[in-house]
Coordinates of C-alpha atoms and ligand atoms in Angstrom, one line a residue:
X1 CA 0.6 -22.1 -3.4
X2 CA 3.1 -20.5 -5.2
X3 CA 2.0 -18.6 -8.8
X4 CA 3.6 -20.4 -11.2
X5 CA 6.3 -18.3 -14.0
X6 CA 6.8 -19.1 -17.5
X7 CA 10.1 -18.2 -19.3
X8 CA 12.8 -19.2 -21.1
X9 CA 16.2 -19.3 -19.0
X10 CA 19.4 -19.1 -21.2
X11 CA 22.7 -19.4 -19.0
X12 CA 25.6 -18.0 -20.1
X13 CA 28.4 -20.2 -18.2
X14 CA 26.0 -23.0 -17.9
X15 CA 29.2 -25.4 -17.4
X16 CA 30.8 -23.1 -14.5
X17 CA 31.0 -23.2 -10.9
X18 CA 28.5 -20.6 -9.8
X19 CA 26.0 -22.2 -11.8
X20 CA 26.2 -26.0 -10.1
X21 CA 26.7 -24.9 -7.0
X22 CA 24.4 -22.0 -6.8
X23 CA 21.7 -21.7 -9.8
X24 CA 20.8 -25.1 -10.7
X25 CA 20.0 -26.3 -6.7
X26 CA 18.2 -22.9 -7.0
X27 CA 16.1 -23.4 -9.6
X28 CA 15.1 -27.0 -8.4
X29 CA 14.0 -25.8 -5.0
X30 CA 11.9 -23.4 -7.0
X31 CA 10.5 -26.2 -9.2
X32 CA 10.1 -27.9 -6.0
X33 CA 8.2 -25.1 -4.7
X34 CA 6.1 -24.8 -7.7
X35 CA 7.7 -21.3 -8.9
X36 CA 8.9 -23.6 -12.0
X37 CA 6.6 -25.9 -13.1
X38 CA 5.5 -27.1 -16.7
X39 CA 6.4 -23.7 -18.8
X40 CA 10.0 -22.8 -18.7
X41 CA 13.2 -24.7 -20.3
X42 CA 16.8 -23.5 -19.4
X43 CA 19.5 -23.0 -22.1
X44 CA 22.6 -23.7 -20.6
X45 CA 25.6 -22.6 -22.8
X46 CA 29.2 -22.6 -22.7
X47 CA 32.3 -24.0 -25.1
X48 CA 32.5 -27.3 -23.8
X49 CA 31.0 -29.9 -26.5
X50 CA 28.5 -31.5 -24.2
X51 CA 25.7 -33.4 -24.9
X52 CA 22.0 -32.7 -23.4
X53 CA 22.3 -36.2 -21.6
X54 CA 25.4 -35.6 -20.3
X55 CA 24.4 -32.0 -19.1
X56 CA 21.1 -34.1 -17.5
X57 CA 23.4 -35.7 -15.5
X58 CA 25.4 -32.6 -14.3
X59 CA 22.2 -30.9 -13.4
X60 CA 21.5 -34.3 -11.1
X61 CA 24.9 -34.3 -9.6
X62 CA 24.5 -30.5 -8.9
X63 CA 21.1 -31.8 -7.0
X64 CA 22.9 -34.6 -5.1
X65 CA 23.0 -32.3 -1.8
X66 CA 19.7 -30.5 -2.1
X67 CA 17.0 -31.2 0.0
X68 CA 13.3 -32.1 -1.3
X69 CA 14.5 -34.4 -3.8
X70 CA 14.0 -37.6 -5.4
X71 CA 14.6 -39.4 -8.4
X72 CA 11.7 -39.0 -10.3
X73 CA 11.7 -35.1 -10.1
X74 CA 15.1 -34.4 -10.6
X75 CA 14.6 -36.4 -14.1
X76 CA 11.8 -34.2 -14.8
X77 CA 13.0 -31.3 -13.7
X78 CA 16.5 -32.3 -15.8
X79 CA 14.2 -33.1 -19.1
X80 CA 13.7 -29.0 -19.1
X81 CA 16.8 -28.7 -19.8
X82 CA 19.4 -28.6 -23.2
X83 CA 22.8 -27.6 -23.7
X84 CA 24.3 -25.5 -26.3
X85 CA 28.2 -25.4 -27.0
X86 CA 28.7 -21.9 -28.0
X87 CA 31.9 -19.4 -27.8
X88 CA 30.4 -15.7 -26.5
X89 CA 32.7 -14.1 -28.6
X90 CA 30.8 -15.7 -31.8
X91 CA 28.2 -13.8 -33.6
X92 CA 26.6 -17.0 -35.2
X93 CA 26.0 -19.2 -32.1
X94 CA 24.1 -16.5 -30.9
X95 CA 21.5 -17.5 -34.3
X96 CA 21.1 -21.3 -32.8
X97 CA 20.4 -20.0 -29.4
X98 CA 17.6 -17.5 -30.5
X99 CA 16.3 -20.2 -32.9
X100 CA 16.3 -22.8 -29.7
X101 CA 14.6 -20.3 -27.9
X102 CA 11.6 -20.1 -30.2
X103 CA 11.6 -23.5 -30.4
X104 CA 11.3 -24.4 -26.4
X105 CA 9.1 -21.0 -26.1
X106 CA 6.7 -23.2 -28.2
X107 CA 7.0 -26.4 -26.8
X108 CA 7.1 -25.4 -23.4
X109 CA 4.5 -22.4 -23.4
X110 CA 7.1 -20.1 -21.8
X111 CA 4.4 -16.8 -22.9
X112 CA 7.7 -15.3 -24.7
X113 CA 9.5 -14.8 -21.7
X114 CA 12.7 -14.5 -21.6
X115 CA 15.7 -14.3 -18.5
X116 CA 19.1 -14.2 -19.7
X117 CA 21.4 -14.8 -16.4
X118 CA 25.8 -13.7 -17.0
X119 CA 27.3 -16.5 -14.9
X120 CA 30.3 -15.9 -17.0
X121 CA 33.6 -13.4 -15.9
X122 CA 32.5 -9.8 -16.4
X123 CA 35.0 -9.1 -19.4
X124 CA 32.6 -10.4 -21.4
X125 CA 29.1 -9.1 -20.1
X126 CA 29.6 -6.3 -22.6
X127 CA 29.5 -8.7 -25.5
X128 CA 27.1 -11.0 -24.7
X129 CA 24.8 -8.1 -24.1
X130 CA 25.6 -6.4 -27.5
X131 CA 25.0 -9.7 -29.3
X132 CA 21.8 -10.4 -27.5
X133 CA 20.5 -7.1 -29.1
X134 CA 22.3 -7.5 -32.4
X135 CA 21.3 -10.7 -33.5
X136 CA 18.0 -9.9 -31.7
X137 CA 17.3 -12.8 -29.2
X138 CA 14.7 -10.2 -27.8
X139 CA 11.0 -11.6 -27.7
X140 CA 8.7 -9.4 -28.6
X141 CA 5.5 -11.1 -26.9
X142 CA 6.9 -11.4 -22.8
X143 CA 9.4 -9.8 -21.1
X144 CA 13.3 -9.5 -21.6
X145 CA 15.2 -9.5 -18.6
X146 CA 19.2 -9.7 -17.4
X147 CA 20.5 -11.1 -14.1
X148 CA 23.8 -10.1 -14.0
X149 CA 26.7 -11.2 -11.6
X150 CA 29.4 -9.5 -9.5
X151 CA 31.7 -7.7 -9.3
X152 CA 30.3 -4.7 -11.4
X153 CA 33.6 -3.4 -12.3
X154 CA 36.6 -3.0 -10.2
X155 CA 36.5 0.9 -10.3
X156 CA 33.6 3.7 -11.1
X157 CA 35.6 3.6 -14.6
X158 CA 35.0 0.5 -15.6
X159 CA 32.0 0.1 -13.8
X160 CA 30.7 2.9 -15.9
X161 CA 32.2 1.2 -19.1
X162 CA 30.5 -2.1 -17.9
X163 CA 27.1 -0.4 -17.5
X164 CA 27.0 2.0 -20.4
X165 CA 27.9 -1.6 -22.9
X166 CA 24.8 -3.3 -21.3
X167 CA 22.5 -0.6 -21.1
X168 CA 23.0 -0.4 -24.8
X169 CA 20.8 -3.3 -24.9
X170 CA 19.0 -3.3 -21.6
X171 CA 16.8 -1.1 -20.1
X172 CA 17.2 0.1 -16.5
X173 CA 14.1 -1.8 -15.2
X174 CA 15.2 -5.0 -17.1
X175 CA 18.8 -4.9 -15.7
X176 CA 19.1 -6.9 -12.2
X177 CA 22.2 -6.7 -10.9
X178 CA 23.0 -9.5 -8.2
X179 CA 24.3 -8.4 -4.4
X180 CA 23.4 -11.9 -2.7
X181 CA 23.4 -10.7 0.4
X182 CA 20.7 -8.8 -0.6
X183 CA 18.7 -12.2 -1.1
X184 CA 19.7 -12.8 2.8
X185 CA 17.0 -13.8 5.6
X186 CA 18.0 -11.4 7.9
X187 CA 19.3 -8.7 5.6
X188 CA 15.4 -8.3 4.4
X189 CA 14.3 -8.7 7.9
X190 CA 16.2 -5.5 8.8
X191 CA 13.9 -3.0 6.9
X192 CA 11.2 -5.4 8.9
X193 CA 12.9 -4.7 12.4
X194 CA 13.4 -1.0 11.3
X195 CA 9.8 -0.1 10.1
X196 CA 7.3 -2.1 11.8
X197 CA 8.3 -1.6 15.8
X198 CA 7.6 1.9 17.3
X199 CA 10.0 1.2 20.0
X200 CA 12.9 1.2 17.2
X201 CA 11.6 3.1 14.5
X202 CA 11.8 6.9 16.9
X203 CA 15.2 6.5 17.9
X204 CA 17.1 5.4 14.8
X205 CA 19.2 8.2 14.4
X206 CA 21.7 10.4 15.7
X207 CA 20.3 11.3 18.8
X208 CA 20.0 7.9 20.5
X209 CA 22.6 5.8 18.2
X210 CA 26.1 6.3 19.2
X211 CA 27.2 4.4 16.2
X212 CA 27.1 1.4 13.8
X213 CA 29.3 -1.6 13.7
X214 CA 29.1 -4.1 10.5
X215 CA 31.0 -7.5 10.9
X216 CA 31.3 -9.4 7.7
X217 CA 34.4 -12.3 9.0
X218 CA 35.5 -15.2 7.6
X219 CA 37.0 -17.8 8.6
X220 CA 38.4 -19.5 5.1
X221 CA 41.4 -18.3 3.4
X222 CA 41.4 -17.3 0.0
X223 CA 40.4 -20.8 -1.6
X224 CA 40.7 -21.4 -4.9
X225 CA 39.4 -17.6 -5.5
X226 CA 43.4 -16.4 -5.7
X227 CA 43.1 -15.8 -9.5
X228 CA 40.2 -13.3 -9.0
X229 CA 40.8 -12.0 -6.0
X230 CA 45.2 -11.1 -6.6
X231 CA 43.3 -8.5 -8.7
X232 CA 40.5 -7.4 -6.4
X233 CA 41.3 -7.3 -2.6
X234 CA 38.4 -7.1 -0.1
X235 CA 37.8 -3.6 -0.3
X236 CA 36.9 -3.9 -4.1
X237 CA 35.3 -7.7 -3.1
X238 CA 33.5 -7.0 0.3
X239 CA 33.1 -3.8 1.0
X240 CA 31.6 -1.7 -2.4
X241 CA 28.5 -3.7 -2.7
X242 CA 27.9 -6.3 0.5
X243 CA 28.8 -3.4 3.3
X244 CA 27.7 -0.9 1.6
X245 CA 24.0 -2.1 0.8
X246 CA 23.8 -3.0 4.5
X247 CA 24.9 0.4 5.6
X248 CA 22.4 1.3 3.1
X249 CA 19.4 -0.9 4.9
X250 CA 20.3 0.3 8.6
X251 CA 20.3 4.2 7.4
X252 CA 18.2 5.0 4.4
X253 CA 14.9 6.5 4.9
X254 CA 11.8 4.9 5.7
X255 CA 10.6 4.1 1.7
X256 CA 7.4 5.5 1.1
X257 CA 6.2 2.3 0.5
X258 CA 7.9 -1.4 0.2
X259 CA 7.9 -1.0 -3.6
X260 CA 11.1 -1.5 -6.2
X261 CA 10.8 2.3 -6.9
X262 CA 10.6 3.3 -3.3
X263 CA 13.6 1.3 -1.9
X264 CA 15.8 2.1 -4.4
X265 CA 14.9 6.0 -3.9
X266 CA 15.7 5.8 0.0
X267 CA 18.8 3.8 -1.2
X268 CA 19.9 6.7 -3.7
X269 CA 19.3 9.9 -1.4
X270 CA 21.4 8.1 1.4
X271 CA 23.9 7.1 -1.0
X272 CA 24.2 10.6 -2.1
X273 CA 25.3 11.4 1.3
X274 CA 28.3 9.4 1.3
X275 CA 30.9 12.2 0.7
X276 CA 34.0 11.2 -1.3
X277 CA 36.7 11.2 1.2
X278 CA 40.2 12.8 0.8
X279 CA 43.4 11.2 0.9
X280 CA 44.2 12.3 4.1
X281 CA 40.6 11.0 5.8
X282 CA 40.9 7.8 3.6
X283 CA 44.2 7.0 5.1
X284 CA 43.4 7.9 8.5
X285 CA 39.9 6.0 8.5
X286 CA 40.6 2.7 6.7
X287 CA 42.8 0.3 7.3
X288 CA 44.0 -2.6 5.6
X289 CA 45.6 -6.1 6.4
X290 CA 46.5 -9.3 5.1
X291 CA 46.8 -12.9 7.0
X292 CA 50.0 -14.0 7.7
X293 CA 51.1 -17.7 8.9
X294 CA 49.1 -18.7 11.7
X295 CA 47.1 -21.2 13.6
X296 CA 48.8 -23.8 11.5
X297 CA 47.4 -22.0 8.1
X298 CA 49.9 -20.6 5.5
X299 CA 50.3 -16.9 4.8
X300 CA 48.2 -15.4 1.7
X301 CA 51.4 -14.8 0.5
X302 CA 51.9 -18.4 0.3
X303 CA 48.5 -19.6 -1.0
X304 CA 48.9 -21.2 -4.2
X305 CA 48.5 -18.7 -7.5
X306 CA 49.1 -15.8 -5.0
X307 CA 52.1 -13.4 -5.8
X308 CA 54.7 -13.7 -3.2
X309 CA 55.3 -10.0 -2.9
X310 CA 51.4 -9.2 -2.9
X311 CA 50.2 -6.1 -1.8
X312 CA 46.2 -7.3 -1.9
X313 CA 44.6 -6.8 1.5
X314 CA 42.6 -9.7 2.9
X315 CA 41.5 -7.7 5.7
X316 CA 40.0 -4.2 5.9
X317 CA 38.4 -1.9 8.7
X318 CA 36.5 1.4 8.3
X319 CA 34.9 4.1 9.6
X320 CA 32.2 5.7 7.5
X321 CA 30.3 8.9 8.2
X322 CA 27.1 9.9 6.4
X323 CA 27.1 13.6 5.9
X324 CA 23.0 13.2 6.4
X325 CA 21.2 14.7 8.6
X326 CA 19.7 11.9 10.4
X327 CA 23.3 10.5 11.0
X328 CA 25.6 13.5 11.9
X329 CA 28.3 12.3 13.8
X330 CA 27.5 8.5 14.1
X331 CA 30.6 6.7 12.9
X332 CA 29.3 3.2 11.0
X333 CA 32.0 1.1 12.1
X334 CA 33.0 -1.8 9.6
X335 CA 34.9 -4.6 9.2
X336 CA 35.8 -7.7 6.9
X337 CA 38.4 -10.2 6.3
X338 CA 39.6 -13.8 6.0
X339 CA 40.9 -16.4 8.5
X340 CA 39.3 -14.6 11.3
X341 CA 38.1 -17.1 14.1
X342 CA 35.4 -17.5 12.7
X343 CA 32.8 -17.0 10.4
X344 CA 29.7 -14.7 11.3
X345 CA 28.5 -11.4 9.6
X346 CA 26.3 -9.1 12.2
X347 CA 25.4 -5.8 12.3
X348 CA 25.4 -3.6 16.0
X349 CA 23.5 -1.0 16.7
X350 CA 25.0 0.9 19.6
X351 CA 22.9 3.4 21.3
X352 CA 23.7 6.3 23.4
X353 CA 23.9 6.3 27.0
X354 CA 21.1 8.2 29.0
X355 CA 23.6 10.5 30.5
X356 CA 22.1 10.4 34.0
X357 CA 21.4 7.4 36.7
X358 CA 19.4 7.7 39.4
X359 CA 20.9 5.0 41.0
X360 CA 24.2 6.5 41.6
X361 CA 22.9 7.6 44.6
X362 CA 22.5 4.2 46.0
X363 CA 25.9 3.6 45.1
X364 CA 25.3 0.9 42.1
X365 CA 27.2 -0.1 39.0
X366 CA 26.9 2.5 36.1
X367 CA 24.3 2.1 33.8
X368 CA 25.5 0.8 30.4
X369 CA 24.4 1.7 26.9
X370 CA 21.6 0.0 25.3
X371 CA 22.3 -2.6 22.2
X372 CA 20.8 -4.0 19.1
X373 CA 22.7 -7.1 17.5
X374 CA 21.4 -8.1 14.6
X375 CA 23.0 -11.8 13.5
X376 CA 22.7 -12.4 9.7
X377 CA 24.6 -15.5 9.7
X378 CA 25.4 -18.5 10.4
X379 CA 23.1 -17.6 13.1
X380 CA 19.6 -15.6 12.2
X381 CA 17.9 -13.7 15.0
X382 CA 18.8 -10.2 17.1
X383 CA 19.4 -9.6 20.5
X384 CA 18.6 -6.3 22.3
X385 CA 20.7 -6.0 25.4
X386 CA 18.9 -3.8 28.2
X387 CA 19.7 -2.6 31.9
X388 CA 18.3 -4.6 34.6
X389 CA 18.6 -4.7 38.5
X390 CA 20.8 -7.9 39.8
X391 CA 18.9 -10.5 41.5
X392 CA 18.7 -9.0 45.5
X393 CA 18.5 -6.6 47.7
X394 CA 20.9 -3.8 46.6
X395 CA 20.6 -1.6 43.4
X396 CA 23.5 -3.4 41.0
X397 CA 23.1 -3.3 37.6
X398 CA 23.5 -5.6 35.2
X399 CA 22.6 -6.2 31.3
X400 CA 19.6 -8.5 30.2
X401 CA 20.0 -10.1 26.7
X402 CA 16.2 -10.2 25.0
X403 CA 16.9 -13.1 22.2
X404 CA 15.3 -14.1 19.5
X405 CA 17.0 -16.9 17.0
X406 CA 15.2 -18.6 13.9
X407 CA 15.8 -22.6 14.6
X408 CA 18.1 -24.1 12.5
X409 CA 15.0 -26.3 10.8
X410 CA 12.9 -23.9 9.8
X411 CA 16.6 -21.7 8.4
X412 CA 17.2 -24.7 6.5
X413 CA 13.6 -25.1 5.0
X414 CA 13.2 -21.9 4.2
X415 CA 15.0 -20.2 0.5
X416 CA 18.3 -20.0 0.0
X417 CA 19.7 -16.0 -1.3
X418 CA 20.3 -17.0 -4.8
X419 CA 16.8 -19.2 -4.6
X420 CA 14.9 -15.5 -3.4
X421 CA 16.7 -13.5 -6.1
X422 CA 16.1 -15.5 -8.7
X423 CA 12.1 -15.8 -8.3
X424 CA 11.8 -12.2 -7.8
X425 CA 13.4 -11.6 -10.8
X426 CA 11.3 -14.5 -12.4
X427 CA 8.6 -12.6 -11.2
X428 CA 9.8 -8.9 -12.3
X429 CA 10.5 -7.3 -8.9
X430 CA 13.6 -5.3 -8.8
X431 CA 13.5 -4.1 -5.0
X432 CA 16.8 -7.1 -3.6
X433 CA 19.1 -6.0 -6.8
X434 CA 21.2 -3.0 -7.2
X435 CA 20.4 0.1 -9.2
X436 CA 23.7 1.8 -11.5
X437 CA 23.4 5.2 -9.5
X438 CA 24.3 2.4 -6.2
X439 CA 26.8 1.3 -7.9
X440 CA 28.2 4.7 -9.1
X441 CA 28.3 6.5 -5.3
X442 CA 30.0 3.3 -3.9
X443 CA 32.4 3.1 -6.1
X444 CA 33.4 6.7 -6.4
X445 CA 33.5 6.6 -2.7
X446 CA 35.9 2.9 -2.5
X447 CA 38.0 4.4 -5.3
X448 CA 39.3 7.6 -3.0
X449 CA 40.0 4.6 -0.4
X450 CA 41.4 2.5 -3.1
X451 CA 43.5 5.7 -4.4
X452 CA 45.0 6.7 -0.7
X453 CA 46.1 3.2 0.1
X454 CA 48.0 3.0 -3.3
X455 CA 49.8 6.5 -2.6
X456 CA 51.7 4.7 0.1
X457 CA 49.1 3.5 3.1
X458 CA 50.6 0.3 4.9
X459 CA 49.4 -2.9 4.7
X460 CA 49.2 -4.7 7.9
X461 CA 50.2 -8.6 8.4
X462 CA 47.9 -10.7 11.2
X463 CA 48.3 -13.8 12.3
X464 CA 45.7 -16.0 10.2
X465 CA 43.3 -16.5 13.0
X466 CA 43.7 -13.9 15.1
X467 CA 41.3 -10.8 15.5
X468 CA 42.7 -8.6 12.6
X469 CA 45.1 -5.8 12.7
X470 CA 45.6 -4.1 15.7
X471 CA 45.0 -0.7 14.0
X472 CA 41.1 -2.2 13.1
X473 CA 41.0 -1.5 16.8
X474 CA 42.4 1.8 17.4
X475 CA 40.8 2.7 14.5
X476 CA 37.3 3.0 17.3
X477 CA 39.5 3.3 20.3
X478 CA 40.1 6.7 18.9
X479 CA 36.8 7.8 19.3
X480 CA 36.0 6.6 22.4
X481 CA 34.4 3.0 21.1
X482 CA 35.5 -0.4 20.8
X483 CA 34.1 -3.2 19.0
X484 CA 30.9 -4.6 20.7
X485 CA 32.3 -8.2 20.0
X486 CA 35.7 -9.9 19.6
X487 CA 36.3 -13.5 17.7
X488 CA 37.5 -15.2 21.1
Ligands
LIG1 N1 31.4 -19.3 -8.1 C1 30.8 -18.5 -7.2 O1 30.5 -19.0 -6.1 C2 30.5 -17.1 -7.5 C3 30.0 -16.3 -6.4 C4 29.7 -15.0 -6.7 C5 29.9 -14.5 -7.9 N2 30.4 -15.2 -8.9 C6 30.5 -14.7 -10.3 O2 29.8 -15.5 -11.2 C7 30.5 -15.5 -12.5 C8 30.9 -16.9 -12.9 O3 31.7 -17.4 -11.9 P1 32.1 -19.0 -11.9 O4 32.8 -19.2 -10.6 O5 31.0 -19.8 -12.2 O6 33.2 -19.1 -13.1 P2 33.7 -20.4 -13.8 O7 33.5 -21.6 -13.0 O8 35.1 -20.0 -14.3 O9 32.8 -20.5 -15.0 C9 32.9 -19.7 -16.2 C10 32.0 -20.2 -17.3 O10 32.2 -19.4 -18.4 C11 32.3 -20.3 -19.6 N3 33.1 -19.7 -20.6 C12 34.4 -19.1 -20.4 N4 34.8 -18.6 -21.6 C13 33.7 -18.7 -22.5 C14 33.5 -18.3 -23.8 N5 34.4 -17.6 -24.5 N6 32.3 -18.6 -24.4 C15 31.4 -19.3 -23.7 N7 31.5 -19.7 -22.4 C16 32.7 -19.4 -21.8 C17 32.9 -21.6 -19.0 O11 32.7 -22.7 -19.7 P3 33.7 -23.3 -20.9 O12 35.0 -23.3 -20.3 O13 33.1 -24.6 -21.2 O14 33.5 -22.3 -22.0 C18 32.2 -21.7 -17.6 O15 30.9 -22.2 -17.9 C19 31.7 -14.5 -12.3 O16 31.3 -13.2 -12.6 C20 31.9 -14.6 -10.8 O17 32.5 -13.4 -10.3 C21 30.7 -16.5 -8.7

């Protein structure tokens, strides 16, 4: 049975999108599963003038798709809740919440605990976070901690400006920083796959893996994310913090051991290897696109609140290399965009070929290189792909796909990212959120990127629906590689 936590929750954006689609179903399933039970209240807060009934009935509507509920529990689980109209930018609302907070710490037994979670556009993390320690919404008696949202800054500047405002208030080890795909299934099963099986764990480096590929596709358009994302682009959006936390879970280090402390250490020594890249590399290793008209979908161009003349890439392909030891020469192939076929993020691990087969002398098929796929979603499993003999009496060759996939059942049963995140920081373990040195090499390293391709690099149209930009594949046609899997 799950250990119960006691806390006060106070939302800042309590009336937005991220929190009806994603936090509330979140916290229900964890009242569901008994995480949340009698001692916690959530403070939901934003302008609007709403009233706690009407806020009751937002929280149910934000339910009406969740599994594992029922009428009588989403009331109950709705009663925790109350609703404070309140303006960030104003010192005295921030009074009335702290006073609230007292109040439902008391009611509720909440043991002083307090979670404060920015679902609110970073410009004004800084001040919500100088207000919480100015007008002292601290608790003295439980803990004080800060779920914050992406992005973390659109540059190491104002990432660094965004960090230094909130660690004015907030300690290190109280800040967690949210990368969701952290929070995913299969991304925490990597470090399983990597460190548990002795027929993987002696060959993960340089001298058996020929190199990396990381697929994040999509097969939506830019949505109703324009606004946001005419100012971001899916280097700034994909590729600092999902791809590079990945890269960061198939390379880093064995952790000493599976604690906070530990992972983030393995995470920061293999960060530090990631060298800042000149313009001249950057250029020549990363390439950009953006979806034209295609497959009956409009251009990006074209997408409502997009800038007709926009420059944003929807599309980007890289090739990293680790100047660590362990990885020497193994390119980490990556790629994300929008309007690809179709949607699918999965991580291949190509290894090297054995250089010699005995069967040549028999006259079969060459021996091909061994594979790990690892699929993160929509589906959840890995494949390994070996050599085997063809059914018969010559020596062919042919490759054997060993599968394993979770069934959809038991993927839909089990935690949802934002559901995982949210209970560990409920429960004070920071290992599935990001550290500011993580944030500090990836963004030093995206901004050289970010720097080349505003001196001048092209922009690439593709069709919407097609593969990507041509150059995605010369980019590992160069070296010998191509990628393991195409959207056909
Ligand atoms: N939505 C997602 O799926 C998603 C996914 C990943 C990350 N995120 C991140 O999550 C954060 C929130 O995104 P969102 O999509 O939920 O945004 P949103 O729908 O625009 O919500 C913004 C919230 O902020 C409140 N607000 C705005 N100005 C305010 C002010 N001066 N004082 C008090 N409240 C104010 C709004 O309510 P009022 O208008 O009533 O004040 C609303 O509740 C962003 O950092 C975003 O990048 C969102």
């Amino acid at each position: 049975m799950a250990k119960e936590q006691a806390s006060i929750i106070t939302i800042f954006g309590g009336s937005g999108d991220l929190a009806r689609r994603k936090l509330y179903p979140s916290l229900y399933q964890l009242y569901h599963r008994g995480v949340l039970k009698q001692h916690f209240a959530v403070i939901g807060t934003a302008r609007r003038p709403w009233t706690n009934d009407y806020y009751h009935q937002i929280i149910a509507e934000s339910l009406q798709d969740e599994p594992n509920t029922d009428a009588e529990s989403v009331r109950d689980f709705a009663s925790h809740f109350y609703y404070q109209s309140h303006d960030v930018t104003d010192s005295d609302h921030y009074v009335t919440l702290k006073n609230l907070s007292s109040k439902l710490d008391e009611e509720y037994g909440a043991e002083g605990n307090r979670l404060f979670y920015m679902a609110m556009a970073p410009r004004f993390f800084g001040t919500i976070a100088s207000h919480i320690k100015s007008e002292d919404l601290f608790s003295k008696t439980g803990y004080n901690r800060l779920i914050i949202e992406k992005p973390f800054g659109r540059d190491y500047a104002t990432a660094k400006e965004l960090n230094d405002s909130i660690r004015a208030a907030f300690d290190e080890d109280q800040i967690y920083r949210i990368d969701h795909y952290l929070g995913k299934e299969m991304v925490q099963g990597l470090l399983a796959l990597r460190f548990t099986n002795p027929l993987l764990t002696p060959i993960w480096n340089k001298d058996y893996i020929a190199n990396v590929q990381i697929t994040l596709a999509e097969s939506v358009g830019v949505e109703e994310r324009a606004g946001y994302y005419e100012t971001a682009g899916a280097l700034r959006d994909m590729v600092q913090n999902h791809i590079m936390q990945l890269i960061a879970y198939v390379a880093m280090e064995q952790p000493e051991s599976f604690t906070p402390e530990h992972v983030h250490a393995a995470k920061n020594k293999l960060f530090s290897h990631l060298p800042v890249l000149s313009a001249e590399q950057a250029a020549k290793d990363w390439v950009r696109g953006q979806y034209a008209a295609g497959n009956g979908q409009p251009a990006y161009c074209d997408e409502d609140k997009v800038d007709a003349g926009s420059q944003i890439e929807t599309y980007v392909a890289g090739k990293v290399e680790l100047d660590d030891p362990r990885w020497v020469g193994v390119p980490f192939y990556v790629r994300t965009g929008k309007r690809l076929p179709r949607k699918t993020t999965q991580i291949t691990i190509n290894f090297k070929s054995m250089g010699q087969n005995i069967f040549d002398t028999v006259g079969c098929a060459e021996a091909r290189t061994n594979r790990l796929t690892v699929y993160v979603e929509p589906e959840q499993g890995y494949t390994l792909t070996l050599n085997g003999k063809t059914l018969g009496a010559n020596y062919e060759l042919e490759q054997h796909d060993l599968d394993f996939r979770q069934q959809q059942a038991d993927i839909d049963a089990a935690p949802e990212a934002y559901e995982r995140l949210i209970r560990d920081a409920l429960s004070g373990d920071q290992t599935n959120f990001t550290r500011w040195t993580e944030q500090k090499y990836t963004w030093q390293y995206i901004d050289a990127i970010r720097q080349a391709w505003d001196a001048g690099a092209s922009l690439t149209k593709y069709a919407a629906g097609s593969n990507g930009p041509a150059a995605a594949d010369e980019l590992l046609a160069r070296d010998g590689f191509e990628w393991a899997e195409q959207f056909k």
